[in-house]
PDB file of N, CA, C and O in Angstrom:
ATOM      1  N   MET D   1       1.423  -4.101   0.510  1.00 89.00           N
ATOM      2  CA  MET D   1       2.601  -3.303   0.765  1.00 89.00           C
ATOM      3  C   MET D   1       3.621  -3.467  -0.361  1.00 89.00           C
ATOM      4  O   MET D   1       4.298  -2.514  -0.720  1.00 89.00           O
ATOM      5  N   ASP D   2       3.691  -4.675  -0.909  1.00 91.00           N
ATOM      6  CA  ASP D   2       4.637  -4.926  -1.987  1.00 91.00           C
ATOM      7  C   ASP D   2       4.319  -4.075  -3.213  1.00 91.00           C
ATOM      8  O   ASP D   2       5.223  -3.542  -3.857  1.00 91.00           O
ATOM      9  N   GLU D   3       3.042  -3.946  -3.520  1.00 93.00           N
ATOM     10  CA  GLU D   3       2.643  -3.143  -4.685  1.00 93.00           C
ATOM     11  C   GLU D   3       2.939  -1.666  -4.451  1.00 93.00           C
ATOM     12  O   GLU D   3       3.369  -0.956  -5.364  1.00 93.00           O
ATOM     13  N   LEU D   4       2.755  -1.199  -3.240  1.00 94.00           N
ATOM     14  CA  LEU D   4       3.061   0.187  -2.907  1.00 94.00           C
ATOM     15  C   LEU D   4       4.564   0.436  -3.060  1.00 94.00           C
ATOM     16  O   LEU D   4       4.980   1.457  -3.603  1.00 94.00           O
ATOM     17  N   LEU D   5       5.375  -0.511  -2.619  1.00 94.00           N
ATOM     18  CA  LEU D   5       6.827  -0.385  -2.751  1.00 94.00           C
ATOM     19  C   LEU D   5       7.238  -0.383  -4.223  1.00 94.00           C
ATOM     20  O   LEU D   5       8.079   0.421  -4.637  1.00 94.00           O
ATOM     21  N   ARG D   6       6.645  -1.258  -5.026  1.00 94.00           N
ATOM     22  CA  ARG D   6       6.939  -1.271  -6.467  1.00 94.00           C
ATOM     23  C   ARG D   6       6.614   0.085  -7.100  1.00 94.00           C
ATOM     24  O   ARG D   6       7.382   0.617  -7.898  1.00 94.00           O
ATOM     25  N   THR D   7       5.478   0.632  -6.716  1.00 94.00           N
ATOM     26  CA  THR D   7       5.053   1.918  -7.260  1.00 94.00           C
ATOM     27  C   THR D   7       5.988   3.035  -6.823  1.00 94.00           C
ATOM     28  O   THR D   7       6.366   3.899  -7.617  1.00 94.00           O
ATOM     29  N   LYS D   8       6.371   3.012  -5.563  1.00 95.00           N
ATOM     30  CA  LYS D   8       7.303   4.024  -5.040  1.00 95.00           C
ATOM     31  C   LYS D   8       8.615   3.970  -5.802  1.00 95.00           C
ATOM     32  O   LYS D   8       9.148   4.991  -6.235  1.00 95.00           O
ATOM     33  N   ARG D   9       9.150   2.776  -5.971  1.00 95.00           N
ATOM     34  CA  ARG D   9      10.422   2.627  -6.686  1.00 95.00           C
ATOM     35  C   ARG D   9      10.309   3.096  -8.129  1.00 95.00           C
ATOM     36  O   ARG D   9      11.203   3.766  -8.640  1.00 95.00           O
ATOM     37  N   ALA D  10       9.204   2.743  -8.787  1.00 96.00           N
ATOM     38  CA  ALA D  10       9.006   3.134 -10.185  1.00 96.00           C
ATOM     39  C   ALA D  10       8.919   4.654 -10.341  1.00 96.00           C
ATOM     40  O   ALA D  10       9.319   5.198 -11.369  1.00 96.00           O
ATOM     41  N   SER D  11       8.418   5.322  -9.311  1.00 96.00           N
ATOM     42  CA  SER D  11       8.272   6.776  -9.375  1.00 96.00           C
ATOM     43  C   SER D  11       9.605   7.495  -9.188  1.00 96.00           C
ATOM     44  O   SER D  11       9.743   8.650  -9.570  1.00 96.00           O
ATOM     45  N   GLY D  12      10.566   6.812  -8.570  1.00 96.00           N
ATOM     46  CA  GLY D  12      11.872   7.417  -8.329  1.00 96.00           C
ATOM     47  C   GLY D  12      11.956   8.261  -7.073  1.00 96.00           C
ATOM     48  O   GLY D  12      12.991   8.866  -6.798  1.00 96.00           O
ATOM     49  N   ILE D  13      10.898   8.306  -6.289  1.00 96.00           N
ATOM     50  CA  ILE D  13      10.909   9.093  -5.057  1.00 96.00           C
ATOM     51  C   ILE D  13      11.761   8.368  -4.006  1.00 96.00           C
ATOM     52  O   ILE D  13      11.654   7.159  -3.827  1.00 96.00           O
ATOM     53  N   SER D  14      12.618   9.119  -3.332  1.00 96.00           N
ATOM     54  CA  SER D  14      13.497   8.529  -2.317  1.00 96.00           C
ATOM     55  C   SER D  14      12.782   8.476  -0.968  1.00 96.00           C
ATOM     56  O   SER D  14      11.755   9.136  -0.762  1.00 96.00           O
ATOM     57  N   ASN D  15      13.357   7.719  -0.041  1.00 96.00           N
ATOM     58  CA  ASN D  15      12.797   7.665   1.310  1.00 96.00           C
ATOM     59  C   ASN D  15      12.893   9.021   1.993  1.00 96.00           C
ATOM     60  O   ASN D  15      12.020   9.390   2.773  1.00 96.00           O
ATOM     61  N   VAL D  16      13.947   9.772   1.683  1.00 97.00           N
ATOM     62  CA  VAL D  16      14.096  11.115   2.263  1.00 97.00           C
ATOM     63  C   VAL D  16      12.972  12.017   1.754  1.00 97.00           C
ATOM     64  O   VAL D  16      12.308  12.707   2.536  1.00 97.00           O
ATOM     65  N   GLN D  17      12.750  12.004   0.436  1.00 96.00           N
ATOM     66  CA  GLN D  17      11.684  12.827  -0.147  1.00 96.00           C
ATOM     67  C   GLN D  17      10.318  12.411   0.377  1.00 96.00           C
ATOM     68  O   GLN D  17       9.491  13.256   0.721  1.00 96.00           O
ATOM     69  N   LEU D  18      10.088  11.108   0.445  1.00 96.00           N
ATOM     70  CA  LEU D  18       8.808  10.621   0.944  1.00 96.00           C
ATOM     71  C   LEU D  18       8.619  10.998   2.406  1.00 96.00           C
ATOM     72  O   LEU D  18       7.530  11.388   2.823  1.00 96.00           O
ATOM     73  N   GLY D  19       9.682  10.903   3.161  1.00 96.00           N
ATOM     74  CA  GLY D  19       9.613  11.299   4.566  1.00 96.00           C
ATOM     75  C   GLY D  19       9.222  12.759   4.735  1.00 96.00           C
ATOM     76  O   GLY D  19       8.448  13.104   5.632  1.00 96.00           O
ATOM     77  N   GLN D  20       9.725  13.619   3.856  1.00 96.00           N
ATOM     78  CA  GLN D  20       9.370  15.037   3.916  1.00 96.00           C
ATOM     79  C   GLN D  20       7.877  15.220   3.652  1.00 96.00           C
ATOM     80  O   GLN D  20       7.221  16.026   4.300  1.00 96.00           O
ATOM     81  N   VAL D  21       7.337  14.452   2.722  1.00 95.00           N
ATOM     82  CA  VAL D  21       5.905  14.529   2.404  1.00 95.00           C
ATOM     83  C   VAL D  21       5.061  14.030   3.577  1.00 95.00           C
ATOM     84  O   VAL D  21       4.043  14.630   3.926  1.00 95.00           O
ATOM     85  N   LEU D  22       5.505  12.925   4.185  1.00 96.00           N
ATOM     86  CA  LEU D  22       4.721  12.276   5.240  1.00 96.00           C
ATOM     87  C   LEU D  22       5.012  12.814   6.640  1.00 96.00           C
ATOM     88  O   LEU D  22       4.315  12.458   7.588  1.00 96.00           O
ATOM     89  N   GLY D  23       6.048  13.625   6.783  1.00 96.00           N
ATOM     90  CA  GLY D  23       6.422  14.118   8.107  1.00 96.00           C
ATOM     91  C   GLY D  23       7.156  13.075   8.922  1.00 96.00           C
ATOM     92  O   GLY D  23       7.052  13.039  10.151  1.00 96.00           O
ATOM     93  N   LEU D  24       7.907  12.208   8.245  1.00 96.00           N
ATOM     94  CA  LEU D  24       8.680  11.144   8.891  1.00 96.00           C
ATOM     95  C   LEU D  24      10.142  11.280   8.491  1.00 96.00           C
ATOM     96  O   LEU D  24      10.462  11.880   7.469  1.00 96.00           O
ATOM     97  N   ASN D  25      11.027  10.675   9.265  1.00 96.00           N
ATOM     98  CA  ASN D  25      12.417  10.650   8.836  1.00 96.00           C
ATOM     99  C   ASN D  25      12.661   9.448   7.923  1.00 96.00           C
ATOM    100  O   ASN D  25      11.806   8.572   7.794  1.00 96.00           O
ATOM    101  N   ARG D  26      13.808   9.418   7.276  1.00 95.00           N
ATOM    102  CA  ARG D  26      14.143   8.375   6.317  1.00 95.00           C
ATOM    103  C   ARG D  26      14.064   6.983   6.939  1.00 95.00           C
ATOM    104  O   ARG D  26      13.563   6.042   6.338  1.00 95.00           O
ATOM    105  N   GLN D  27      14.541   6.857   8.171  1.00 96.00           N
ATOM    106  CA  GLN D  27      14.527   5.556   8.839  1.00 96.00           C
ATOM    107  C   GLN D  27      13.106   5.069   9.094  1.00 96.00           C
ATOM    108  O   GLN D  27      12.819   3.883   8.959  1.00 96.00           O
ATOM    109  N   SER D  28      12.215   5.973   9.449  1.00 96.00           N
ATOM    110  CA  SER D  28      10.820   5.593   9.701  1.00 96.00           C
ATOM    111  C   SER D  28      10.138   5.142   8.423  1.00 96.00           C
ATOM    112  O   SER D  28       9.355   4.186   8.431  1.00 96.00           O
ATOM    113  N   VAL D  29      10.445   5.816   7.322  1.00 96.00           N
ATOM    114  CA  VAL D  29       9.884   5.401   6.030  1.00 96.00           C
ATOM    115  C   VAL D  29      10.383   4.006   5.696  1.00 96.00           C
ATOM    116  O   VAL D  29       9.615   3.113   5.331  1.00 96.00           O
ATOM    117  N   GLY D  30      11.685   3.780   5.846  1.00 95.00           N
ATOM    118  CA  GLY D  30      12.261   2.465   5.572  1.00 95.00           C
ATOM    119  C   GLY D  30      11.659   1.382   6.441  1.00 95.00           C
ATOM    120  O   GLY D  30      11.402   0.266   5.971  1.00 95.00           O
ATOM    121  N   ALA D  31      11.406   1.691   7.709  1.00 96.00           N
ATOM    122  CA  ALA D  31      10.828   0.710   8.628  1.00 96.00           C
ATOM    123  C   ALA D  31       9.436   0.288   8.189  1.00 96.00           C
ATOM    124  O   ALA D  31       9.043  -0.871   8.351  1.00 96.00           O
ATOM    125  N   ARG D  32       8.684   1.197   7.612  1.00 95.00           N
ATOM    126  CA  ARG D  32       7.341   0.838   7.123  1.00 95.00           C
ATOM    127  C   ARG D  32       7.435  -0.096   5.924  1.00 95.00           C
ATOM    128  O   ARG D  32       6.717  -1.084   5.837  1.00 95.00           O
ATOM    129  N   PHE D  33       8.359   0.204   5.004  1.00 94.00           N
ATOM    130  CA  PHE D  33       8.487  -0.648   3.825  1.00 94.00           C
ATOM    131  C   PHE D  33       9.170  -1.970   4.130  1.00 94.00           C
ATOM    132  O   PHE D  33       8.975  -2.952   3.422  1.00 94.00           O
ATOM    133  N   ASN D  34       9.958  -2.014   5.204  1.00 94.00           N
ATOM    134  CA  ASN D  34      10.576  -3.272   5.642  1.00 94.00           C
ATOM    135  C   ASN D  34       9.668  -4.062   6.575  1.00 94.00           C
ATOM    136  O   ASN D  34      10.074  -5.076   7.133  1.00 94.00           O
ATOM    137  N   LYS D  35       8.457  -3.544   6.778  1.00 91.00           N
ATOM    138  CA  LYS D  35       7.423  -4.180   7.596  1.00 91.00           C
ATOM    139  C   LYS D  35       7.827  -4.312   9.064  1.00 91.00           C
ATOM    140  O   LYS D  35       7.371  -5.195   9.773  1.00 91.00           O
ATOM    141  N   GLN D  36       8.697  -3.389   9.512  1.00 93.00           N
ATOM    142  CA  GLN D  36       9.073  -3.349  10.925  1.00 93.00           C
ATOM    143  C   GLN D  36       8.064  -2.536  11.728  1.00 93.00           C
ATOM    144  O   GLN D  36       7.954  -2.699  12.934  1.00 93.00           O
ATOM    145  N   HIS D  37       7.358  -1.648  11.032  1.00 93.00           N
ATOM    146  CA  HIS D  37       6.306  -0.834  11.640  1.00 93.00           C
ATOM    147  C   HIS D  37       5.126  -0.810  10.677  1.00 93.00           C
ATOM    148  O   HIS D  37       5.308  -0.826   9.461  1.00 93.00           O
ATOM    149  N   ASN D  38       3.942  -0.754  11.227  1.00 94.00           N
ATOM    150  CA  ASN D  38       2.745  -0.662  10.382  1.00 94.00           C
ATOM    151  C   ASN D  38       2.638   0.724   9.772  1.00 94.00           C
ATOM    152  O   ASN D  38       3.013   1.709  10.385  1.00 94.00           O
ATOM    153  N   MET D  39       2.115   0.767   8.562  1.00 95.00           N
ATOM    154  CA  MET D  39       1.879   2.028   7.881  1.00 95.00           C
ATOM    155  C   MET D  39       0.421   2.411   8.106  1.00 95.00           C
ATOM    156  O   MET D  39      -0.468   1.590   7.928  1.00 95.00           O
ATOM    157  N   SER D  40       0.202   3.653   8.480  1.00 96.00           N
ATOM    158  CA  SER D  40      -1.167   4.121   8.672  1.00 96.00           C
ATOM    159  C   SER D  40      -1.831   4.319   7.309  1.00 96.00           C
ATOM    160  O   SER D  40      -1.164   4.411   6.271  1.00 96.00           O
ATOM    161  N   LEU D  41      -3.135   4.413   7.336  1.00 96.00           N
ATOM    162  CA  LEU D  41      -3.873   4.665   6.099  1.00 96.00           C
ATOM    163  C   LEU D  41      -3.467   6.011   5.500  1.00 96.00           C
ATOM    164  O   LEU D  41      -3.296   6.129   4.278  1.00 96.00           O
ATOM    165  N   ASP D  42      -3.291   7.022   6.336  1.00 96.00           N
ATOM    166  CA  ASP D  42      -2.856   8.328   5.845  1.00 96.00           C
ATOM    167  C   ASP D  42      -1.488   8.235   5.170  1.00 96.00           C
ATOM    168  O   ASP D  42      -1.253   8.875   4.144  1.00 96.00           O
ATOM    169  N   GLU D  43      -0.585   7.439   5.736  1.00 96.00           N
ATOM    170  CA  GLU D  43       0.740   7.262   5.138  1.00 96.00           C
ATOM    171  C   GLU D  43       0.643   6.522   3.804  1.00 96.00           C
ATOM    172  O   GLU D  43       1.344   6.852   2.851  1.00 96.00           O
ATOM    173  N   PHE D  44      -0.233   5.528   3.731  1.00 96.00           N
ATOM    174  CA  PHE D  44      -0.459   4.800   2.485  1.00 96.00           C
ATOM    175  C   PHE D  44      -0.950   5.755   1.403  1.00 96.00           C
ATOM    176  O   PHE D  44      -0.434   5.785   0.280  1.00 96.00           O
ATOM    177  N   ILE D  45      -1.953   6.547   1.730  1.00 97.00           N
ATOM    178  CA  ILE D  45      -2.521   7.495   0.776  1.00 97.00           C
ATOM    179  C   ILE D  45      -1.473   8.521   0.357  1.00 97.00           C
ATOM    180  O   ILE D  45      -1.319   8.822  -0.829  1.00 97.00           O
ATOM    181  N   GLY D  46      -0.740   9.047   1.321  1.00 96.00           N
ATOM    182  CA  GLY D  46       0.306  10.025   1.024  1.00 96.00           C
ATOM    183  C   GLY D  46       1.401   9.459   0.143  1.00 96.00           C
ATOM    184  O   GLY D  46       1.895  10.138  -0.768  1.00 96.00           O
ATOM    185  N   THR D  47       1.771   8.210   0.385  1.00 96.00           N
ATOM    186  CA  THR D  47       2.799   7.561  -0.423  1.00 96.00           C
ATOM    187  C   THR D  47       2.320   7.383  -1.859  1.00 96.00           C
ATOM    188  O   THR D  47       3.048   7.671  -2.810  1.00 96.00           O
ATOM    189  N   ALA D  48       1.102   6.913  -2.009  1.00 96.00           N
ATOM    190  CA  ALA D  48       0.550   6.725  -3.353  1.00 96.00           C
ATOM    191  C   ALA D  48       0.510   8.050  -4.102  1.00 96.00           C
ATOM    192  O   ALA D  48       0.945   8.137  -5.259  1.00 96.00           O
ATOM    193  N   LYS D  49       0.015   9.072  -3.455  1.00 96.00           N
ATOM    194  CA  LYS D  49      -0.088  10.384  -4.106  1.00 96.00           C
ATOM    195  C   LYS D  49       1.293  10.943  -4.436  1.00 96.00           C
ATOM    196  O   LYS D  49       1.492  11.535  -5.499  1.00 96.00           O
ATOM    197  N   ALA D  50       2.256  10.766  -3.536  1.00 96.00           N
ATOM    198  CA  ALA D  50       3.617  11.249  -3.786  1.00 96.00           C
ATOM    199  C   ALA D  50       4.238  10.533  -4.983  1.00 96.00           C
ATOM    200  O   ALA D  50       5.049  11.105  -5.710  1.00 96.00           O
ATOM    201  N   ALA D  51       3.835   9.274  -5.194  1.00 96.00           N
ATOM    202  CA  ALA D  51       4.322   8.491  -6.331  1.00 96.00           C
ATOM    203  C   ALA D  51       3.531   8.797  -7.599  1.00 96.00           C
ATOM    204  O   ALA D  51       3.830   8.259  -8.665  1.00 96.00           O
ATOM    205  N   GLY D  52       2.508   9.628  -7.485  1.00 96.00           N
ATOM    206  CA  GLY D  52       1.728  10.025  -8.644  1.00 96.00           C
ATOM    207  C   GLY D  52       0.671   9.026  -9.070  1.00 96.00           C
ATOM    208  O   GLY D  52       0.257   9.000 -10.222  1.00 96.00           O
ATOM    209  N   VAL D  53       0.218   8.207  -8.126  1.00 96.00           N
ATOM    210  CA  VAL D  53      -0.761   7.163  -8.427  1.00 96.00           C
ATOM    211  C   VAL D  53      -1.907   7.265  -7.413  1.00 96.00           C
ATOM    212  O   VAL D  53      -1.681   7.546  -6.241  1.00 96.00           O
ATOM    213  N   LEU D  54      -3.125   7.023  -7.868  1.00 97.00           N
ATOM    214  CA  LEU D  54      -4.260   6.990  -6.947  1.00 97.00           C
ATOM    215  C   LEU D  54      -4.131   5.789  -6.010  1.00 97.00           C
ATOM    216  O   LEU D  54      -3.749   4.696  -6.456  1.00 97.00           O
ATOM    217  N   PRO D  55      -4.457   5.957  -4.731  1.00 97.00           N
ATOM    218  CA  PRO D  55      -4.408   4.828  -3.802  1.00 97.00           C
ATOM    219  C   PRO D  55      -5.255   3.647  -4.283  1.00 97.00           C
ATOM    220  O   PRO D  55      -4.855   2.486  -4.125  1.00 97.00           O
ATOM    221  N   SER D  56      -6.386   3.933  -4.905  1.00 96.00           N
ATOM    222  CA  SER D  56      -7.250   2.852  -5.402  1.00 96.00           C
ATOM    223  C   SER D  56      -6.550   2.037  -6.492  1.00 96.00           C
ATOM    224  O   SER D  56      -6.798   0.829  -6.626  1.00 96.00           O
ATOM    225  N   GLU D  57      -5.685   2.663  -7.257  1.00 96.00           N
ATOM    226  CA  GLU D  57      -4.938   1.950  -8.293  1.00 96.00           C
ATOM    227  C   GLU D  57      -3.935   0.975  -7.672  1.00 96.00           C
ATOM    228  O   GLU D  57      -3.752  -0.143  -8.158  1.00 96.00           O
ATOM    229  N   ILE D  58      -3.320   1.386  -6.585  1.00 95.00           N
ATOM    230  CA  ILE D  58      -2.386   0.495  -5.863  1.00 95.00           C
ATOM    231  C   ILE D  58      -3.149  -0.733  -5.380  1.00 95.00           C
ATOM    232  O   ILE D  58      -2.690  -1.864  -5.539  1.00 95.00           O
ATOM    233  N   LEU D  59      -4.315  -0.509  -4.800  1.00 94.00           N
ATOM    234  CA  LEU D  59      -5.123  -1.621  -4.295  1.00 94.00           C
ATOM    235  C   LEU D  59      -5.587  -2.532  -5.426  1.00 94.00           C
ATOM    236  O   LEU D  59      -5.587  -3.758  -5.289  1.00 94.00           O
ATOM    237  N   ARG D  60      -5.979  -1.940  -6.553  1.00 93.00           N
ATOM    238  CA  ARG D  60      -6.413  -2.744  -7.704  1.00 93.00           C
ATOM    239  C   ARG D  60      -5.277  -3.636  -8.189  1.00 93.00           C
ATOM    240  O   ARG D  60      -5.468  -4.831  -8.419  1.00 93.00           O
ATOM    241  N   ARG D  61      -4.081  -3.073  -8.311  1.00 92.00           N
ATOM    242  CA  ARG D  61      -2.925  -3.860  -8.755  1.00 92.00           C
ATOM    243  C   ARG D  61      -2.599  -4.972  -7.765  1.00 92.00           C
ATOM    244  O   ARG D  61      -2.287  -6.096  -8.166  1.00 92.00           O
ATOM    245  N   ALA D  62      -2.668  -4.644  -6.481  1.00 91.00           N
ATOM    246  CA  ALA D  62      -2.383  -5.650  -5.448  1.00 91.00           C
ATOM    247  C   ALA D  62      -3.407  -6.773  -5.501  1.00 91.00           C
ATOM    248  O   ALA D  62      -3.065  -7.946  -5.349  1.00 91.00           O
ATOM    249  N   GLU D  63      -4.666  -6.418  -5.734  1.00 90.00           N
ATOM    250  CA  GLU D  63      -5.717  -7.436  -5.827  1.00 90.00           C
ATOM    251  C   GLU D  63      -5.476  -8.347  -7.032  1.00 90.00           C
ATOM    252  O   GLU D  63      -5.645  -9.565  -6.934  1.00 90.00           O
ATOM    253  N   GLU D  64      -5.041  -7.781  -8.136  1.00 90.00           N
ATOM    254  CA  GLU D  64      -4.753  -8.586  -9.324  1.00 90.00           C
ATOM    255  C   GLU D  64      -3.622  -9.572  -9.082  1.00 90.00           C
ATOM    256  O   GLU D  64      -3.633 -10.682  -9.588  1.00 90.00           O
ATOM    257  N   ARG D  65      -2.631  -9.156  -8.302  1.00 88.00           N
ATOM    258  CA  ARG D  65      -1.469 -10.014  -8.012  1.00 88.00           C
ATOM    259  C   ARG D  65      -1.744 -11.029  -6.901  1.00 88.00           C
ATOM    260  O   ARG D  65      -0.993 -11.966  -6.730  1.00 88.00           O
ATOM    261  N   SER D  66      -2.787 -10.811  -6.153  1.00 87.00           N
ATOM    262  CA  SER D  66      -3.077 -11.650  -4.995  1.00 87.00           C
ATOM    263  C   SER D  66      -3.358 -13.098  -5.402  1.00 87.00           C
ATOM    264  O   SER D  66      -4.061 -13.359  -6.376  1.00 87.00           O
ATOM    265  N   THR D  67      -2.799 -13.998  -4.620  1.00 79.00           N
ATOM    266  CA  THR D  67      -3.063 -15.421  -4.841  1.00 79.00           C
ATOM    267  C   THR D  67      -4.237 -15.890  -3.996  1.00 79.00           C
ATOM    268  O   THR D  67      -4.697 -17.013  -4.145  1.00 79.00           O
ATOM    269  N   THR D  68      -4.721 -15.033  -3.118  1.00 73.00           N
ATOM    270  CA  THR D  68      -5.870 -15.357  -2.282  1.00 73.00           C
ATOM    271  C   THR D  68      -7.140 -15.169  -3.092  1.00 73.00           C
ATOM    272  O   THR D  68      -7.395 -14.101  -3.621  1.00 73.00           O
ATOM    273  N   LYS D  69      -7.917 -16.203  -3.191  1.00 66.00           N
ATOM    274  CA  LYS D  69      -9.155 -16.148  -3.968  1.00 66.00           C
ATOM    275  C   LYS D  69     -10.348 -16.339  -3.037  1.00 66.00           C
ATOM    276  O   LYS D  69     -10.914 -17.409  -2.921  1.00 66.00           O
ATOM    277  N   ILE D  70     -10.694 -15.292  -2.355  1.00 67.00           N
ATOM    278  CA  ILE D  70     -11.819 -15.320  -1.425  1.00 67.00           C
ATOM    279  C   ILE D  70     -12.926 -14.462  -2.003  1.00 67.00           C
ATOM    280  O   ILE D  70     -12.706 -13.325  -2.397  1.00 67.00           O
ATOM    281  N   ASP D  71     -14.116 -15.006  -2.055  1.00 65.00           N
ATOM    282  CA  ASP D  71     -15.267 -14.238  -2.533  1.00 65.00           C
ATOM    283  C   ASP D  71     -15.843 -13.480  -1.339  1.00 65.00           C
ATOM    284  O   ASP D  71     -16.542 -14.050  -0.511  1.00 65.00           O
ATOM    285  N   ALA D  72     -15.523 -12.203  -1.273  1.00 64.00           N
ATOM    286  CA  ALA D  72     -15.995 -11.386  -0.160  1.00 64.00           C
ATOM    287  C   ALA D  72     -17.027 -10.368  -0.619  1.00 64.00           C
ATOM    288  O   ALA D  72     -17.157  -9.301  -0.061  1.00 64.00           O
ATOM    289  N   THR D  73     -17.764 -10.723  -1.660  1.00 68.00           N
ATOM    290  CA  THR D  73     -18.830  -9.841  -2.103  1.00 68.00           C
ATOM    291  C   THR D  73     -19.941  -9.855  -1.064  1.00 68.00           C
ATOM    292  O   THR D  73     -20.082 -10.827  -0.309  1.00 68.00           O
ATOM    293  N   PRO D  74     -20.738  -8.811  -0.995  1.00 70.00           N
ATOM    294  CA  PRO D  74     -21.823  -8.779  -0.003  1.00 70.00           C
ATOM    295  C   PRO D  74     -22.737 -10.000  -0.083  1.00 70.00           C
ATOM    296  O   PRO D  74     -23.145 -10.542   0.939  1.00 70.00           O
ATOM    297  N   SER D  75     -23.040 -10.486  -1.286  1.00 71.00           N
ATOM    298  CA  SER D  75     -23.937 -11.642  -1.395  1.00 71.00           C
ATOM    299  C   SER D  75     -23.265 -12.908  -0.860  1.00 71.00           C
ATOM    300  O   SER D  75     -23.912 -13.731  -0.223  1.00 71.00           O
ATOM    301  N   ALA D  76     -21.976 -13.051  -1.085  1.00 66.00           N
ATOM    302  CA  ALA D  76     -21.264 -14.231  -0.574  1.00 66.00           C
ATOM    303  C   ALA D  76     -21.188 -14.191   0.947  1.00 66.00           C
ATOM    304  O   ALA D  76     -21.329 -15.218   1.607  1.00 66.00           O
ATOM    305  N   LEU D  77     -20.974 -13.013   1.505  1.00 63.00           N
ATOM    306  CA  LEU D  77     -20.900 -12.886   2.960  1.00 63.00           C
ATOM    307  C   LEU D  77     -22.266 -13.166   3.592  1.00 63.00           C
ATOM    308  O   LEU D  77     -22.349 -13.785   4.644  1.00 63.00           O
ATOM    309  N   ALA D  78     -23.342 -12.735   2.944  1.00 70.00           N
ATOM    310  CA  ALA D  78     -24.696 -12.984   3.463  1.00 70.00           C
ATOM    311  C   ALA D  78     -25.001 -14.456   3.463  1.00 70.00           C
ATOM    312  O   ALA D  78     -25.624 -14.975   4.392  1.00 70.00           O
ATOM    313  N   GLU D  79     -24.548 -15.191   2.435  1.00 68.00           N
ATOM    314  CA  GLU D  79     -24.767 -16.636   2.366  1.00 68.00           C
ATOM    315  C   GLU D  79     -24.070 -17.358   3.512  1.00 68.00           C
ATOM    316  O   GLU D  79     -24.595 -18.331   4.048  1.00 68.00           O
ATOM    317  N   GLU D  80     -22.896 -16.877   3.913  1.00 63.00           N
ATOM    318  CA  GLU D  80     -22.156 -17.503   5.018  1.00 63.00           C
ATOM    319  C   GLU D  80     -22.890 -17.364   6.335  1.00 63.00           C
ATOM    320  O   GLU D  80     -22.790 -18.208   7.203  1.00 63.00           O
ATOM    321  N   GLU D  81     -23.621 -16.272   6.506  1.00 64.00           N
ATOM    322  CA  GLU D  81     -24.311 -16.013   7.766  1.00 64.00           C
ATOM    323  C   GLU D  81     -25.543 -16.889   7.927  1.00 64.00           C
ATOM    324  O   GLU D  81     -26.032 -17.092   9.024  1.00 64.00           O
ATOM    325  N   GLU D  82     -26.075 -17.415   6.843  1.00 61.00           N
ATOM    326  CA  GLU D  82     -27.305 -18.201   6.918  1.00 61.00           C
ATOM    327  C   GLU D  82     -27.059 -19.587   7.446  1.00 61.00           C
ATOM    328  O   GLU D  82     -26.100 -20.154   7.521  1.00 61.00           O
TER     329      GLU D  82
END
């Protein structure tokens, strides 16, 4: 969520403008970014696109910043099951 917020801010899109794109009011948009309400996948995708960035790019950036180092590759998960 932090990476999505950084991207939104960098794009210059306001909560009012984003709300118009997503069909939400300004307060609802703010509540999602303040983590008071969960953001749906459709809202995530819409926010990324409104900011001019592919949703996959947001996820890639977030993964790079992540301090969690879990190997969740299919082969690692299969080894855990054995």
